Short mmCIF file of C-alpha atoms and ligand atoms in Angstrom, two decimals:
data_model
loop_
_atom_site.label_atom_id
_atom_site.label_comp_id
_atom_site.label_asym_id
_atom_site.label_seq_id
_atom_site.Cartn_x
_atom_site.Cartn_y
_atom_site.Cartn_z
CA MET A 1 42.33 10.59 -17.03
CA GLU A 2 41.75 9.07 -13.59
CA PHE A 3 38.84 9.83 -11.27
CA GLU A 4 40.73 12.11 -8.83
CA THR A 5 42.05 14.25 -11.70
CA LYS A 6 38.68 14.46 -13.46
CA ALA A 7 37.01 15.60 -10.22
CA ILE A 8 39.31 18.61 -10.09
CA HIS A 9 39.70 19.50 -13.77
CA ILE A 10 36.86 18.39 -16.05
CA GLY A 11 34.47 21.25 -16.82
CA GLN A 12 36.60 23.42 -14.54
CA GLU A 13 39.11 25.06 -16.87
CA PRO A 14 40.20 28.58 -15.89
CA ASP A 15 37.43 31.09 -16.57
CA PRO A 16 37.71 32.21 -20.23
CA THR A 17 36.96 35.87 -19.53
CA THR A 18 39.13 36.55 -16.48
CA GLY A 19 41.43 33.56 -16.02
CA ALA A 20 39.88 32.87 -12.58
CA THR A 21 41.30 29.46 -11.64
CA ILE A 22 38.14 28.42 -9.86
CA THR A 23 34.85 28.47 -11.78
CA PRO A 24 33.08 31.70 -10.73
CA ILE A 25 29.56 31.81 -9.29
CA TYR A 26 27.68 33.35 -12.20
CA GLN A 27 25.01 34.83 -9.96
CA THR A 28 22.84 36.22 -12.73
CA SER A 29 19.38 35.35 -13.97
CA THR A 30 19.91 36.70 -17.48
CA PHE A 31 22.62 37.34 -20.09
CA THR A 32 22.97 40.44 -22.28
CA GLN A 33 22.89 39.67 -25.98
CA ASP A 34 25.13 41.28 -28.61
CA GLY A 35 22.28 41.56 -31.07
CA LEU A 36 19.14 39.69 -32.04
CA GLY A 37 19.96 35.99 -32.05
CA LYS A 38 23.57 36.76 -31.03
CA HIS A 39 24.45 35.45 -27.57
CA LYS A 40 27.45 33.72 -26.03
CA GLY A 41 25.66 30.43 -25.36
CA TYR A 42 23.53 31.61 -22.43
CA GLU A 43 20.23 33.48 -22.36
CA TYR A 44 18.46 32.79 -19.07
CA SER A 45 19.69 30.84 -16.05
CA ARG A 46 16.84 28.32 -15.85
CA THR A 47 17.80 27.23 -19.36
CA GLY A 48 21.54 27.32 -18.74
CA ASN A 49 24.12 28.90 -16.47
CA PRO A 50 27.93 28.60 -16.73
CA THR A 51 28.43 27.52 -13.09
CA ARG A 52 25.76 24.85 -13.45
CA PHE A 53 27.20 23.78 -16.80
CA ALA A 54 30.64 23.29 -15.21
CA LEU A 55 29.04 21.00 -12.61
CA GLU A 56 27.01 19.11 -15.22
CA THR A 57 30.16 18.48 -17.26
CA ALA A 58 32.16 17.37 -14.22
CA LEU A 59 29.45 14.99 -12.94
CA ALA A 60 29.01 13.40 -16.38
CA SER A 61 32.71 12.59 -16.50
CA LEU A 62 32.74 11.13 -12.96
CA GLU A 63 29.95 8.69 -13.89
CA ASN A 64 31.60 7.87 -17.25
CA GLY A 65 28.55 9.38 -18.95
CA LYS A 66 28.23 11.66 -21.95
CA TYR A 67 25.65 14.02 -20.51
CA GLY A 68 24.92 15.51 -17.09
CA LEU A 69 21.97 17.59 -15.95
CA CYS A 70 21.62 19.24 -12.55
CA PHE A 71 18.55 19.93 -10.45
CA ALA A 72 17.47 21.79 -7.33
CA SER A 73 17.24 18.51 -5.36
CA GLY A 74 17.49 14.77 -5.83
CA LEU A 75 13.70 14.60 -5.89
CA ALA A 76 13.54 17.31 -8.57
CA ALA A 77 15.85 15.11 -10.68
CA THR A 78 13.61 12.07 -10.10
CA THR A 79 10.46 14.08 -10.88
CA THR A 80 11.97 15.19 -14.17
CA ILE A 81 12.74 11.58 -15.15
CA LEU A 82 9.20 10.49 -14.26
CA CYS A 83 7.88 13.13 -16.65
CA LEU A 84 9.20 10.92 -19.47
CA LEU A 85 6.28 8.58 -18.64
CA LYS A 86 2.63 8.87 -19.67
CA SER A 87 -0.64 8.07 -17.97
CA GLY A 88 -1.09 4.28 -17.92
CA ASP A 89 2.64 3.51 -17.80
CA GLU A 90 4.13 1.42 -15.00
CA ILE A 91 7.35 1.51 -13.00
CA VAL A 92 8.93 -1.59 -11.50
CA ALA A 93 10.99 -0.51 -8.51
CA GLY A 94 13.18 -2.16 -5.93
CA ASP A 95 11.23 -2.07 -2.66
CA ASP A 96 13.97 -0.63 -0.47
CA LEU A 97 14.13 3.00 -1.60
CA TYR A 98 14.69 6.43 -0.13
CA GLY A 99 11.45 7.30 1.69
CA GLY A 100 10.91 10.47 -0.37
CA THR A 101 11.15 8.50 -3.61
CA ILE A 102 8.44 6.09 -2.42
CA ARG A 103 6.30 9.08 -1.40
CA LEU A 104 6.76 10.66 -4.84
CA PHE A 105 5.80 7.43 -6.63
CA ASN A 106 2.87 6.55 -4.33
CA ARG A 107 1.35 9.91 -3.53
CA VAL A 108 2.15 12.17 -6.49
CA PHE A 109 2.67 10.22 -9.72
CA SER A 110 -0.05 7.72 -8.79
CA ASN A 111 -2.46 10.68 -9.27
CA PHE A 112 -1.38 10.78 -12.91
CA ASN A 113 -2.21 7.09 -13.34
CA ILE A 114 1.43 5.99 -13.19
CA LYS A 115 1.59 2.86 -11.11
CA THR A 116 4.65 1.55 -9.26
CA ILE A 117 5.12 -2.13 -8.53
CA TYR A 118 7.67 -2.85 -5.81
CA VAL A 119 9.72 -6.03 -5.83
CA ASP A 120 12.33 -7.54 -3.54
CA CYS A 121 15.47 -6.19 -5.20
CA LYS A 122 17.83 -8.97 -4.11
CA ASP A 123 16.76 -11.30 -6.91
CA PRO A 124 16.82 -9.92 -10.50
CA LYS A 125 14.14 -12.47 -11.49
CA ASN A 126 11.61 -10.53 -9.40
CA PHE A 127 11.99 -7.58 -11.78
CA GLU A 128 11.50 -9.81 -14.78
CA SER A 129 8.27 -11.30 -13.37
CA ALA A 130 6.80 -7.89 -12.54
CA ILE A 131 7.29 -6.45 -16.02
CA THR A 132 4.12 -6.02 -18.09
CA PRO A 133 3.60 -4.44 -21.54
CA LYS A 134 2.94 -1.19 -19.63
CA THR A 135 6.32 -1.14 -17.88
CA LYS A 136 8.44 1.77 -19.07
CA LEU A 137 10.96 2.22 -16.26
CA ILE A 138 12.89 0.11 -13.77
CA TRP A 139 14.04 2.02 -10.70
CA LEU A 140 16.80 0.83 -8.39
CA GLU A 141 18.75 2.04 -5.45
CA THR A 142 21.86 0.11 -4.50
CA PRO A 143 23.07 -0.16 -1.79
CA THR A 144 19.62 0.48 -0.41
CA ASN A 145 18.52 2.85 2.28
CA PRO A 146 18.47 1.96 5.17
CA MET A 147 18.96 -1.80 4.89
CA LEU A 148 22.14 -1.72 2.77
CA ARG A 149 20.91 -4.47 0.49
CA LEU A 150 22.31 -4.72 -3.01
CA CYS A 151 20.70 -5.07 -6.42
CA ASP A 152 22.65 -6.73 -9.21
CA ILE A 153 22.84 -3.85 -11.71
CA LYS A 154 24.35 -5.92 -14.53
CA SER A 155 21.69 -8.66 -14.40
CA ILE A 156 18.80 -6.22 -14.06
CA GLY A 157 20.32 -4.08 -16.84
CA GLY A 158 20.33 -7.18 -19.08
CA ILE A 159 16.63 -7.75 -18.41
CA ALA A 160 15.83 -4.07 -19.07
CA LYS A 161 17.75 -4.08 -22.35
CA GLN A 162 16.06 -7.27 -23.55
CA LYS A 163 12.60 -5.86 -22.77
CA LYS A 164 13.49 -2.35 -24.05
CA ILE A 165 12.73 -0.72 -20.72
CA MET A 166 14.78 2.14 -19.25
CA LEU A 167 16.82 1.34 -16.15
CA CYS A 168 17.56 4.17 -13.73
CA VAL A 169 19.89 3.66 -10.75
CA ASP A 170 19.96 6.02 -7.78
CA ASN A 171 23.70 6.03 -7.03
CA THR A 172 23.57 8.40 -4.07
CA PHE A 173 24.78 5.91 -1.43
CA ALA A 174 27.84 4.59 -3.29
CA SER A 175 28.75 7.81 -5.14
CA PRO A 176 30.54 7.50 -8.51
CA TYR A 177 33.78 6.93 -6.62
CA PHE A 178 32.68 3.43 -5.59
CA GLN A 179 30.14 2.48 -8.28
CA GLN A 180 29.48 3.43 -11.89
CA PRO A 181 26.08 2.09 -12.94
CA LEU A 182 26.26 3.27 -16.57
CA ASP A 183 29.24 0.95 -17.10
CA LEU A 184 27.17 -1.90 -15.64
CA GLY A 185 24.26 -1.38 -18.06
CA ALA A 186 22.06 1.32 -16.52
CA ASP A 187 20.54 3.90 -18.90
CA MET A 188 20.48 6.67 -16.33
CA VAL A 189 22.03 7.50 -12.99
CA VAL A 190 20.33 9.80 -10.54
CA HIS A 191 21.97 11.49 -7.55
CA SER A 192 21.01 13.47 -4.56
CA THR A 193 24.10 15.72 -4.70
CA THR A 194 23.01 16.84 -1.23
CA LYS A 195 24.84 13.80 0.10
CA TYR A 196 28.38 12.59 -0.75
CA LEU A 197 28.87 14.71 -3.88
CA GLY A 198 28.27 17.97 -2.00
CA GLY A 199 29.74 16.29 1.05
CA HIS A 200 29.53 19.12 3.58
CA SER A 201 25.83 19.18 4.54
CA ASP A 202 25.47 22.73 3.25
CA VAL A 203 23.54 22.34 -0.02
CA VAL A 204 20.54 20.49 -1.48
CA GLY A 205 20.82 19.35 -5.10
CA GLY A 206 20.30 16.59 -7.63
CA ALA A 207 21.66 15.29 -10.91
CA ILE A 208 20.99 12.92 -13.80
CA ILE A 209 23.79 11.40 -15.88
CA LEU A 210 23.24 9.39 -19.07
CA ASN A 211 24.67 8.38 -22.45
CA ASP A 212 21.66 8.24 -24.80
CA LYS A 213 21.35 11.41 -26.86
CA ASP A 214 17.59 11.13 -27.47
CA ILE A 215 16.74 10.64 -23.81
CA TYR A 216 19.18 13.41 -22.90
CA GLU A 217 17.47 15.85 -25.22
CA LYS A 218 14.07 14.98 -23.79
CA ILE A 219 15.26 15.40 -20.20
CA LYS A 220 17.05 18.63 -21.06
CA PHE A 221 13.82 19.94 -22.54
CA TYR A 222 11.95 18.95 -19.35
CA GLN A 223 14.68 20.42 -17.14
CA ASN A 224 13.94 23.81 -18.68
CA ALA A 225 10.18 23.28 -19.15
CA ILE A 226 9.57 22.08 -15.57
CA GLY A 227 12.18 24.36 -14.04
CA GLY A 228 13.54 22.38 -11.08
CA THR A 229 17.03 23.79 -11.63
CA PRO A 230 19.69 24.67 -9.04
CA GLY A 231 20.95 28.20 -8.51
CA PRO A 232 24.53 29.20 -9.35
CA PHE A 233 25.71 29.25 -5.73
CA ASP A 234 24.29 25.79 -4.99
CA SER A 235 25.91 24.49 -8.18
CA TRP A 236 29.22 25.99 -7.08
CA LEU A 237 29.01 24.37 -3.63
CA VAL A 238 28.55 20.93 -5.20
CA LEU A 239 31.37 21.62 -7.66
CA ARG A 240 33.58 22.53 -4.71
CA GLY A 241 32.51 19.37 -2.90
CA ILE A 242 33.35 16.96 -5.69
CA LYS A 243 36.96 18.14 -5.84
CA THR A 244 37.58 16.22 -2.59
CA LEU A 245 35.15 13.36 -3.24
CA ALA A 246 37.86 10.72 -3.67
CA VAL A 247 39.76 11.51 -0.46
CA ARG A 248 36.54 11.84 1.50
CA MET A 249 35.11 8.54 0.24
CA LYS A 250 38.29 6.67 1.17
CA LYS A 251 38.11 7.98 4.73
CA HIS A 252 34.33 7.41 4.99
CA GLU A 253 34.92 3.80 4.01
CA GLU A 254 37.91 3.25 6.28
CA ASN A 255 35.92 4.59 9.25
CA ALA A 256 32.72 2.71 8.32
CA MET A 257 34.59 -0.59 8.05
CA LYS A 258 36.09 -0.17 11.52
CA VAL A 259 32.80 0.98 13.05
CA ALA A 260 30.96 -1.97 11.44
CA GLU A 261 33.53 -4.42 12.82
CA PHE A 262 33.25 -2.84 16.27
CA LEU A 263 29.44 -3.04 16.23
CA GLU A 264 29.43 -6.62 14.99
CA LYS A 265 31.41 -7.73 18.06
CA HIS A 266 29.37 -5.71 20.56
CA PRO A 267 27.08 -7.78 22.82
CA LYS A 268 24.26 -5.20 22.69
CA ILE A 269 24.02 -5.43 18.89
CA LYS A 270 21.85 -8.02 17.21
CA LYS A 271 22.77 -7.51 13.55
CA VAL A 272 24.92 -5.17 11.45
CA ASN A 273 24.15 -4.31 7.81
CA TYR A 274 27.27 -3.21 5.92
CA PRO A 275 28.23 -4.55 2.48
CA GLY A 276 31.92 -4.63 3.44
CA LEU A 277 31.36 -7.25 6.16
CA LYS A 278 31.88 -10.89 5.20
CA SER A 279 28.65 -11.62 7.08
CA HIS A 280 26.68 -9.49 4.56
CA PRO A 281 24.67 -11.97 2.44
CA GLN A 282 25.69 -10.11 -0.74
CA TYR A 283 29.34 -9.51 0.11
CA GLU A 284 30.48 -11.20 -3.14
CA LEU A 285 28.17 -9.05 -5.27
CA ALA A 286 29.42 -5.95 -3.43
CA LYS A 287 33.01 -6.83 -4.30
CA LYS A 288 32.02 -7.41 -7.92
CA GLN A 289 29.98 -4.31 -8.70
CA MET A 290 31.49 -1.78 -6.29
CA SER A 291 35.11 -0.71 -5.86
CA GLY A 292 34.47 0.09 -2.18
CA PHE A 293 31.67 -0.29 0.34
CA GLY A 294 30.85 3.29 1.31
CA GLY A 295 30.14 5.03 4.59
CA MET A 296 26.60 3.93 5.48
CA ILE A 297 25.78 1.31 8.11
CA SER A 298 22.58 0.19 9.76
CA PHE A 299 22.22 -2.09 12.76
CA GLU A 300 19.67 -3.64 15.06
CA VAL A 301 19.99 -3.25 18.78
CA ASN A 302 19.12 -6.00 21.26
CA GLY A 303 16.23 -4.39 23.06
CA ASP A 304 13.10 -2.38 22.51
CA LYS A 305 12.25 1.10 21.27
CA GLU A 306 13.24 2.68 24.59
CA ALA A 307 16.71 1.11 24.53
CA THR A 308 17.13 2.27 20.93
CA LYS A 309 15.95 5.80 21.75
CA LYS A 310 18.49 5.98 24.55
CA ILE A 311 21.36 5.11 22.20
CA VAL A 312 20.47 7.58 19.45
CA GLU A 313 20.05 10.30 22.06
CA SER A 314 23.34 9.53 23.85
CA THR A 315 25.98 9.94 21.18
CA GLU A 316 27.90 13.19 21.22
CA LEU A 317 29.87 13.16 17.96
CA PHE A 318 27.20 11.36 15.94
CA ALA A 319 24.54 14.06 15.60
CA LEU A 320 20.90 12.93 15.64
CA ALA A 321 19.84 14.08 12.17
CA GLU A 322 18.37 13.06 8.84
CA SER A 323 20.48 13.20 5.67
CA LEU A 324 23.86 11.57 5.12
CA GLY A 325 27.13 11.80 3.25
CA GLY A 326 28.59 14.86 4.99
CA VAL A 327 32.02 15.02 6.63
CA GLU A 328 30.37 14.86 10.07
CA SER A 329 28.92 11.64 11.48
CA LEU A 330 25.14 11.33 11.85
CA ILE A 331 22.86 8.89 13.64
CA ASN A 332 19.26 8.34 12.59
CA HIS A 333 16.25 6.29 13.65
CA PRO A 334 14.67 5.33 10.28
CA PHE A 335 11.41 4.10 11.84
CA THR A 336 10.49 7.55 13.17
CA MET A 337 12.72 9.81 11.06
CA THR A 338 13.73 9.19 7.41
CA HIS A 339 11.20 6.41 6.78
CA VAL A 340 8.27 7.66 8.87
CA GLY A 341 6.21 8.28 5.71
CA VAL A 342 6.64 4.73 4.38
CA PRO A 343 3.47 2.65 4.93
CA ALA A 344 3.68 0.35 8.00
CA GLU A 345 3.25 -2.81 5.96
CA HIS A 346 6.05 -1.74 3.57
CA LYS A 347 8.35 -0.96 6.54
CA ALA A 348 7.65 -4.34 8.12
CA ARG A 349 8.40 -6.16 4.88
CA LEU A 350 11.77 -4.42 4.57
CA GLY A 351 12.81 -4.96 8.17
CA ILE A 352 12.66 -1.29 9.18
CA VAL A 353 11.94 -2.13 12.80
CA GLU A 354 11.84 0.05 15.90
CA ASN A 355 15.26 -1.12 17.06
CA LEU A 356 17.03 -0.28 13.77
CA ILE A 357 19.60 2.53 13.76
CA ARG A 358 21.31 4.04 10.69
CA LEU A 359 24.73 5.68 10.74
CA SER A 360 26.31 8.00 8.23
CA VAL A 361 29.93 7.58 9.24
CA GLY A 362 31.86 10.82 8.77
CA ILE A 363 35.56 11.47 8.33
CA GLU A 364 36.48 12.28 11.95
CA ASP A 365 39.14 10.25 13.77
CA THR A 366 38.16 6.57 13.82
CA ASN A 367 38.82 6.01 17.53
CA ASP A 368 36.84 9.08 18.55
CA LEU A 369 33.85 7.71 16.62
CA ILE A 370 34.14 4.22 18.10
CA ASN A 371 34.50 5.62 21.63
CA ASP A 372 31.42 7.77 21.11
CA LEU A 373 29.37 4.70 20.12
CA LYS A 374 30.88 2.62 22.93
CA LYS A 375 29.80 5.19 25.51
CA ALA A 376 26.31 5.48 24.02
CA LEU A 377 25.86 1.71 24.02
CA GLU A 378 26.90 1.49 27.66
CA SER A 379 24.69 4.36 28.79
C1 PLP B 1 18.39 12.15 -0.08
C2 PLP B 1 18.14 11.14 -1.10
C3 PLP B 1 17.29 11.39 -2.18
C4 PLP B 1 16.52 12.68 -2.33
O1 PLP B 1 17.37 13.75 -2.55
P1 PLP B 1 17.04 15.26 -2.07
O2 PLP B 1 18.27 15.98 -2.51
O3 PLP B 1 16.84 15.23 -0.61
O4 PLP B 1 15.82 15.66 -2.81
C5 PLP B 1 17.14 10.39 -3.13
N1 PLP B 1 17.76 9.20 -3.00
C6 PLP B 1 18.58 8.93 -1.97
C7 PLP B 1 19.23 7.59 -1.89
C8 PLP B 1 18.79 9.88 -0.98
O5 PLP B 1 19.57 9.59 0.05
#
């Protein structure tokens, strides 16, 4: 079955009790039992809920994974994975990560004596050199946020396999429509379903998808034991979102490509980061490991912080906001917004400078978006 069909049908059969075509929102915390030890597969909604289960099944199939588990946020999913580690263990992570993931590694799990070593993710050899006998997990995000750099999942997966270390890939930016890390050798995929999977900026959620039964059973135990689970309505919103993921992603990409080309030619722009541009230093890798380049762009403006501020405050269609992946276009200043909590030295190393702007290109009309940016750049 192809991706578009799976997104609409897998896990989403008509409701067995009523025939409802669309999976109902089972807004209940508990389930009445027929007798002691006799229940219909559900007991309590933290442990399992039919609406959440439909979403877990659908997401697993979209990532070509056997198992899916959903969470109340992307960070709740990440937290649950980190609970597989023990005091003294180490994580080797790509250095260009979602700001909240860095904060979780550096300011929460560090308190439990779990150390994270960050490496430049462009060269797989950097991961290999940072591995010690204590390394238990490699953590990647690709394309990265906000610099849109790529990590070679297949090469890093090979290193992880050889050293018997788990590899987890945060696939939020590409979405399973454009990239399937499990097929490239990752052990686990993590998502903030808040972004492209939900797709309408109306829900916060997370997910983990994987193939290994033992790790699945451990994470499923932690999902229930820790309790960072999503409610039925939030699960339903994400399930509704993924039905249109394929058509949305195509339009996000079409618009992003045209916006990136427009920005690249504009005299006020110093540099554009988009994996679909031939000028991107990893364009060949992008073509190899992704089936499309996504809807995220970042760019540097010629000029100082004031000039940058003026641009992000002048767009009308691109709303000045954090988050990404919704149908509406957003503009963001990583230095003071999404990445404000990242240590200054870390920001400098990555190139998160004061004149960097990030766009989440929505699915509005292409020309309207370009005209909006054109006006803002001329203001
Ligand atoms: C938003 C985001 C997260 C965190 O997800 P939440 O749902 O906000 O907790 C993790 N990784 C990436 C790449 C993100 O964009």
